[in-house]
């Protein structure tokens, strides 16, 4: 049985710092507030849907049309993609991006210091996953996957972060200049490194391979830079659907796409992870904002 907000409160509430709420359509979320930092994370998918450091605009984009309903993927925030990225390799009936983002995760602990940390777990067959979220001046996310089966397993994973931007046509992503990529809008064709920052002027859906650990989303119109520092994650995925595809997505719509860009931390395609029995792998991302 999923725990209600009241049950979670009696175990984990820190008054005024970590509060729990039942939402209109049957989901439960933790709402965090500490020293001017605010954040939200849903038990479903352990999905962060908001983070705002003191005095800053929201950094995480969540669609105003998102579906907050049991078993439905929430559009925006930081969905956890696991154990496959995109469509399942062989089973067209299996959910896109795996089952972790719509599964109900267990909350195992909450702690508050300068930042507020929440620890979640999920134990699908053959795996043991833990996910640590820390809301502070930085947003820190760490996903650990342990192979709990008796055979070697391979999987893909991503922290599918949606960032709030002034206008996707005015931002650039730096750090990917030397990386080759797979272009999903060109039938998965592979392209060599572009040698220049990535800017957005059409539908963009790319898997960059073997990427460096420091990237940035530069947003001069809002005079800010979103700095992304990752570890244990070789891939970076960049996505914006552009108006036509956005309009066809009921939970995004024709009016929301300009204000978002996905720059995702992951291990997908050639960078998928293979783990021996008992083996574990950790992937982290640290997100900060500065004046650019
Ligand atoms: O990460 C990019 C991507 O895989 C795109 O291909 C795109 O369609 C997007 O994720 C959103 O997927 P979703 O299943 O959440 O609609």
CSV table of C-alpha atoms and ligand atoms in Angstrom, one decimal:
chain,number,residue,atom,x,y,z
A,1,UNK,CA,0.0,0.0,0.0
A,2,UNK,CA,1.4,3.4,-0.9
A,3,UNK,CA,1.9,5.7,2.1
A,4,UNK,CA,-0.4,8.7,2.4
A,5,UNK,CA,0.8,12.2,3.1
A,6,UNK,CA,-0.3,11.8,6.7
A,7,UNK,CA,1.7,8.6,7.2
A,8,UNK,CA,4.8,10.1,5.6
A,9,UNK,CA,4.4,13.2,7.8
A,10,UNK,CA,4.3,11.2,11.0
A,11,UNK,CA,7.6,9.5,10.0
A,12,UNK,CA,9.5,12.1,8.1
A,13,UNK,CA,8.1,15.6,8.6
A,14,UNK,CA,10.4,18.4,9.6
A,15,UNK,CA,7.9,21.2,10.4
A,16,UNK,CA,8.2,24.1,7.9
A,17,UNK,CA,11.1,22.4,6.1
A,18,UNK,CA,9.8,19.1,4.7
A,19,UNK,CA,6.0,18.8,4.5
A,20,UNK,CA,4.0,16.2,2.7
A,21,UNK,CA,0.8,16.8,0.6
A,22,UNK,CA,-1.8,14.6,-1.1
A,23,UNK,CA,-2.5,16.1,-4.5
A,24,UNK,CA,-5.8,16.3,-6.2
A,25,UNK,CA,-5.4,13.2,-8.4
A,26,UNK,CA,-4.0,10.8,-5.9
A,27,UNK,CA,-0.3,11.4,-5.8
A,28,UNK,CA,1.8,12.4,-2.8
A,29,UNK,CA,4.6,14.9,-2.8
A,30,UNK,CA,7.2,16.3,-0.5
A,31,UNK,CA,7.5,20.1,-0.4
A,32,UNK,CA,10.8,21.4,0.8
A,33,UNK,CA,11.6,24.9,2.0
A,34,UNK,CA,14.9,25.9,3.8
A,35,UNK,CA,16.8,29.2,3.9
A,36,UNK,CA,15.0,30.6,0.8
A,37,UNK,CA,15.5,27.3,-1.2
A,38,UNK,CA,12.3,25.6,-2.3
A,39,UNK,CA,11.7,22.2,-4.0
A,40,UNK,CA,9.2,19.5,-4.6
A,41,UNK,CA,9.5,15.8,-5.2
A,42,UNK,CA,6.8,13.3,-5.9
A,43,UNK,CA,6.9,9.7,-4.5
A,44,UNK,CA,5.8,8.5,-7.9
A,45,UNK,CA,9.0,8.2,-9.9
A,46,UNK,CA,10.9,9.9,-7.1
A,47,UNK,CA,10.4,12.8,-9.5
A,48,UNK,CA,11.7,16.2,-8.7
A,49,UNK,CA,9.3,18.8,-10.2
A,50,UNK,CA,10.7,22.0,-8.7
A,51,UNK,CA,13.8,23.6,-7.4
A,52,UNK,CA,14.4,27.3,-6.8
A,53,UNK,CA,17.5,28.6,-5.1
A,54,UNK,CA,17.2,31.9,-3.1
A,55,UNK,CA,16.3,34.9,-5.2
A,56,UNK,CA,16.4,32.9,-8.5
A,57,UNK,CA,13.7,32.1,-11.0
A,58,UNK,CA,12.6,28.5,-11.1
A,59,UNK,CA,15.4,26.4,-12.6
A,60,UNK,CA,13.3,23.2,-13.2
A,61,UNK,CA,10.6,23.4,-15.8
A,62,UNK,CA,7.3,21.5,-15.2
A,63,UNK,CA,4.6,21.8,-17.8
A,64,UNK,CA,1.5,23.7,-16.7
A,65,UNK,CA,-0.5,20.9,-18.5
A,66,UNK,CA,1.4,18.0,-16.8
A,67,UNK,CA,-0.7,15.0,-15.7
A,68,UNK,CA,-0.2,14.3,-12.0
A,69,UNK,CA,-2.0,11.0,-12.0
A,70,UNK,CA,-1.1,7.5,-10.7
A,71,UNK,CA,0.8,5.5,-13.4
A,72,UNK,CA,1.2,8.5,-15.8
A,73,UNK,CA,4.5,10.1,-16.6
A,74,UNK,CA,4.7,13.7,-15.3
A,75,UNK,CA,5.8,16.1,-18.1
A,76,UNK,CA,8.7,18.1,-16.8
A,77,UNK,CA,10.9,18.0,-13.7
A,78,UNK,CA,13.5,15.3,-13.6
A,79,UNK,CA,12.0,11.9,-14.6
A,80,UNK,CA,14.2,8.9,-13.9
A,81,UNK,CA,14.7,6.9,-17.1
A,82,UNK,CA,15.5,3.2,-16.3
A,83,UNK,CA,16.3,0.5,-17.4
A,84,UNK,CA,15.9,1.5,-21.1
A,85,UNK,CA,15.9,4.8,-22.8
A,86,UNK,CA,13.2,5.6,-25.4
A,87,UNK,CA,11.2,2.7,-26.8
A,88,UNK,CA,12.0,-0.8,-25.4
A,89,UNK,CA,14.5,-2.5,-27.7
A,90,UNK,CA,12.2,-5.5,-28.5
A,91,UNK,CA,8.8,-5.0,-26.9
A,92,UNK,CA,6.7,-2.2,-28.4
A,93,UNK,CA,4.1,-2.6,-25.6
A,94,UNK,CA,6.6,-1.7,-22.9
A,95,UNK,CA,6.5,1.9,-21.6
A,96,UNK,CA,8.8,4.4,-23.2
A,97,UNK,CA,11.8,5.3,-21.0
A,98,UNK,CA,11.3,2.3,-18.7
A,99,UNK,CA,9.2,1.8,-15.6
A,100,UNK,CA,11.1,3.7,-13.0
A,101,UNK,CA,9.5,7.1,-13.7
A,102,UNK,CA,5.9,5.8,-13.1
A,103,UNK,CA,6.7,3.4,-10.2
A,104,UNK,CA,6.0,4.3,-6.6
A,105,UNK,CA,9.3,4.7,-4.9
A,106,UNK,CA,9.8,4.3,-1.2
A,107,UNK,CA,11.0,7.2,1.0
A,108,UNK,CA,13.7,5.9,3.3
A,109,UNK,CA,15.0,9.0,5.0
A,110,UNK,CA,15.0,12.8,5.3
A,111,UNK,CA,17.6,15.0,6.7
A,112,UNK,CA,18.0,18.8,7.0
A,113,UNK,CA,21.2,20.7,7.4
A,114,UNK,CA,22.3,23.6,5.1
A,115,UNK,CA,20.5,21.6,2.4
A,116,UNK,CA,17.6,19.2,2.6
A,117,UNK,CA,18.2,15.6,1.6
A,118,UNK,CA,15.7,12.8,0.8
A,119,UNK,CA,16.6,9.2,0.1
A,120,UNK,CA,14.4,6.9,-2.0
A,121,UNK,CA,14.6,3.3,-3.0
A,122,UNK,CA,13.0,1.0,-5.6
A,123,UNK,CA,13.6,-2.7,-5.9
A,124,UNK,CA,12.3,-4.0,-9.3
A,125,UNK,CA,13.1,-7.6,-10.1
A,126,UNK,CA,16.8,-8.2,-10.3
A,127,UNK,CA,17.8,-4.6,-9.2
A,128,UNK,CA,18.1,-2.5,-6.1
A,129,UNK,CA,18.0,1.3,-6.8
A,130,UNK,CA,18.6,4.1,-4.5
A,131,UNK,CA,18.1,7.8,-5.3
A,132,UNK,CA,19.4,10.7,-3.2
A,133,UNK,CA,18.0,14.2,-3.8
A,134,UNK,CA,19.5,17.2,-2.1
A,135,UNK,CA,17.8,20.6,-2.3
A,136,UNK,CA,20.2,23.5,-1.4
A,137,UNK,CA,22.0,26.3,-3.1
A,138,UNK,CA,22.7,23.5,-5.6
A,139,UNK,CA,20.4,20.6,-6.6
A,140,UNK,CA,22.3,17.3,-6.2
A,141,UNK,CA,20.9,14.0,-7.6
A,142,UNK,CA,22.5,10.6,-7.3
A,143,UNK,CA,21.1,7.4,-8.7
A,144,UNK,CA,22.7,4.1,-7.7
A,145,UNK,CA,21.8,0.9,-9.4
A,146,UNK,CA,22.8,-2.5,-8.0
A,147,UNK,CA,22.5,-5.8,-9.8
A,148,UNK,CA,20.6,-8.0,-7.4
A,149,UNK,CA,20.4,-10.9,-9.9
A,150,UNK,CA,22.8,-13.8,-10.5
A,151,UNK,CA,23.6,-12.8,-14.1
A,152,UNK,CA,25.4,-9.9,-15.7
A,153,UNK,CA,22.8,-7.3,-16.8
A,154,UNK,CA,23.0,-4.3,-19.1
A,155,UNK,CA,20.8,-1.2,-18.8
A,156,UNK,CA,20.3,2.4,-19.8
A,157,UNK,CA,19.5,5.2,-17.5
A,158,UNK,CA,19.0,9.0,-17.5
A,159,UNK,CA,18.0,11.9,-15.3
A,160,UNK,CA,15.8,13.5,-17.9
A,161,UNK,CA,16.1,17.0,-16.6
A,162,UNK,CA,13.8,19.7,-18.0
A,163,UNK,CA,15.3,23.2,-17.5
A,164,UNK,CA,13.3,26.5,-17.4
A,165,UNK,CA,14.7,29.0,-19.9
A,166,UNK,CA,13.8,32.4,-21.2
A,167,UNK,CA,13.3,31.2,-24.8
A,168,UNK,CA,14.9,28.1,-26.1
A,169,UNK,CA,15.9,30.0,-29.3
A,170,UNK,CA,18.0,32.3,-27.2
A,171,UNK,CA,20.0,29.7,-25.2
A,172,UNK,CA,23.1,27.7,-26.0
A,173,UNK,CA,24.6,24.6,-24.5
A,174,UNK,CA,28.3,24.5,-24.0
A,175,UNK,CA,30.5,21.5,-23.3
A,176,UNK,CA,29.3,19.3,-26.2
A,177,UNK,CA,31.5,20.9,-28.9
A,178,UNK,CA,33.8,17.9,-29.2
A,179,UNK,CA,31.2,15.1,-28.9
A,180,UNK,CA,29.7,13.1,-31.7
A,181,UNK,CA,25.9,12.4,-31.5
A,182,UNK,CA,23.0,10.3,-32.6
A,183,UNK,CA,20.2,12.4,-34.1
A,184,UNK,CA,16.8,11.0,-33.4
A,185,UNK,CA,15.2,13.5,-35.8
A,186,UNK,CA,17.3,12.0,-38.6
A,187,UNK,CA,16.4,8.4,-38.2
A,188,UNK,CA,19.2,7.8,-35.5
A,189,UNK,CA,22.0,8.9,-37.9
A,190,UNK,CA,25.3,9.5,-36.3
A,191,UNK,CA,27.0,12.9,-36.7
A,192,UNK,CA,30.5,14.0,-36.0
A,193,UNK,CA,31.3,16.6,-33.3
A,194,UNK,CA,30.0,20.1,-34.4
A,195,UNK,CA,32.9,22.0,-32.9
A,196,UNK,CA,30.6,24.8,-31.7
A,197,UNK,CA,28.1,25.4,-28.9
A,198,UNK,CA,24.7,23.9,-29.5
A,199,UNK,CA,21.9,26.3,-30.2
A,200,UNK,CA,18.2,25.5,-31.0
A,201,UNK,CA,16.4,26.6,-34.2
A,202,UNK,CA,14.4,23.5,-34.9
A,203,UNK,CA,13.2,20.2,-33.3
A,204,UNK,CA,16.2,18.8,-31.5
A,205,UNK,CA,16.6,15.3,-30.1
A,206,UNK,CA,20.2,14.2,-29.8
A,207,UNK,CA,22.1,11.6,-27.8
A,208,UNK,CA,25.7,12.9,-27.3
A,209,UNK,CA,28.2,10.1,-26.4
A,210,UNK,CA,31.2,10.3,-24.2
A,211,UNK,CA,30.5,13.8,-23.0
A,212,UNK,CA,32.6,15.8,-20.5
A,213,UNK,CA,31.5,16.2,-16.9
A,214,UNK,CA,30.9,19.9,-17.0
A,215,UNK,CA,28.2,21.5,-19.2
A,216,UNK,CA,26.3,24.7,-19.2
A,217,UNK,CA,23.0,26.1,-20.4
A,218,UNK,CA,23.7,29.7,-21.2
A,219,UNK,CA,20.7,32.0,-21.0
A,220,UNK,CA,21.7,35.6,-21.6
A,221,UNK,CA,18.2,37.0,-21.7
A,222,UNK,CA,17.8,35.9,-18.1
A,223,UNK,CA,21.4,36.8,-17.4
A,224,UNK,CA,22.0,33.3,-16.0
A,225,UNK,CA,23.9,30.2,-16.6
A,226,UNK,CA,22.7,26.7,-15.5
A,227,UNK,CA,25.9,24.8,-14.7
A,228,UNK,CA,25.7,21.0,-14.8
A,229,UNK,CA,28.4,18.9,-13.3
A,230,UNK,CA,27.9,15.1,-13.6
A,231,UNK,CA,29.8,11.9,-12.7
A,232,UNK,CA,29.4,8.3,-13.7
A,233,UNK,CA,27.4,9.4,-16.7
A,234,UNK,CA,28.9,9.3,-20.2
A,235,UNK,CA,25.9,10.5,-22.2
A,236,UNK,CA,24.1,13.8,-22.5
A,237,UNK,CA,20.7,14.0,-24.2
A,238,UNK,CA,19.3,17.3,-25.6
A,239,UNK,CA,15.7,17.7,-26.5
A,240,UNK,CA,13.1,20.3,-27.5
A,241,UNK,CA,10.1,19.1,-29.5
A,242,UNK,CA,9.5,22.4,-31.3
A,243,UNK,CA,5.9,23.7,-31.8
A,244,UNK,CA,4.3,21.0,-34.0
A,245,UNK,CA,5.3,18.1,-31.9
A,246,UNK,CA,4.7,20.0,-28.7
A,247,UNK,CA,1.1,20.8,-29.8
A,248,UNK,CA,0.5,17.1,-30.3
A,249,UNK,CA,1.5,16.4,-26.7
A,250,UNK,CA,-1.6,17.0,-24.5
A,251,UNK,CA,0.6,17.4,-21.4
A,252,UNK,CA,2.9,20.1,-23.0
A,253,UNK,CA,0.8,22.0,-25.6
A,254,UNK,CA,1.6,24.6,-28.2
A,255,UNK,CA,2.4,27.4,-25.7
A,256,UNK,CA,5.0,25.7,-23.4
A,257,UNK,CA,7.8,24.5,-25.5
A,258,UNK,CA,9.8,27.8,-25.7
A,259,UNK,CA,10.3,27.9,-22.0
A,260,UNK,CA,12.0,24.6,-21.7
A,261,UNK,CA,15.0,22.6,-22.8
A,262,UNK,CA,16.1,19.1,-21.8
A,263,UNK,CA,19.8,18.6,-21.1
A,264,UNK,CA,19.9,15.1,-19.6
A,265,UNK,CA,22.5,13.2,-17.7
A,266,UNK,CA,22.7,9.5,-18.6
A,267,UNK,CA,24.3,6.3,-19.9
A,268,UNK,CA,22.5,5.3,-23.1
A,269,UNK,CA,23.1,3.6,-26.4
A,270,UNK,CA,26.9,2.9,-26.7
A,271,UNK,CA,27.3,4.2,-23.2
A,272,UNK,CA,24.9,1.7,-21.6
A,273,UNK,CA,26.1,0.1,-18.4
A,274,UNK,CA,26.8,-3.5,-17.9
A,275,UNK,CA,27.0,-4.8,-14.3
A,276,UNK,CA,28.1,-8.2,-12.9
A,277,UNK,CA,26.0,-9.9,-10.2
A,278,UNK,CA,26.3,-7.8,-7.0
A,279,UNK,CA,27.9,-4.9,-8.9
A,280,UNK,CA,26.8,-1.3,-8.4
A,281,UNK,CA,27.0,1.9,-10.4
A,282,UNK,CA,26.4,5.4,-9.4
A,283,UNK,CA,25.5,8.4,-11.6
A,284,UNK,CA,25.2,11.9,-10.2
A,285,UNK,CA,24.4,15.4,-11.4
A,286,UNK,CA,24.9,18.7,-9.6
A,287,UNK,CA,23.0,21.7,-10.9
A,288,UNK,CA,23.8,25.3,-10.0
A,289,UNK,CA,22.9,28.7,-11.3
A,290,UNK,CA,25.1,31.8,-11.6
A,291,UNK,CA,24.9,35.2,-13.3
A,292,UNK,CA,26.3,33.8,-16.5
B,1,LIG,O1,15.1,12.5,-24.2
B,1,LIG,C1,14.5,12.9,-25.3
B,1,LIG,C2,13.3,12.0,-25.6
B,1,LIG,O2,13.7,10.6,-25.5
B,1,LIG,C3,12.7,12.4,-26.9
B,1,LIG,O3,12.8,11.5,-27.9
B,1,LIG,C4,11.2,12.7,-26.5
B,1,LIG,O4,10.2,12.2,-27.2
B,1,LIG,C5,11.3,12.8,-25.0
B,1,LIG,O5,12.4,12.1,-24.5
B,1,LIG,C6,10.1,12.7,-24.1
B,1,LIG,O6,9.7,11.4,-24.0
B,1,LIG,P1,8.3,11.1,-23.2
B,1,LIG,O7,8.2,9.6,-23.2
B,1,LIG,O8,8.4,11.7,-21.9
B,1,LIG,O9,7.2,11.7,-24.0
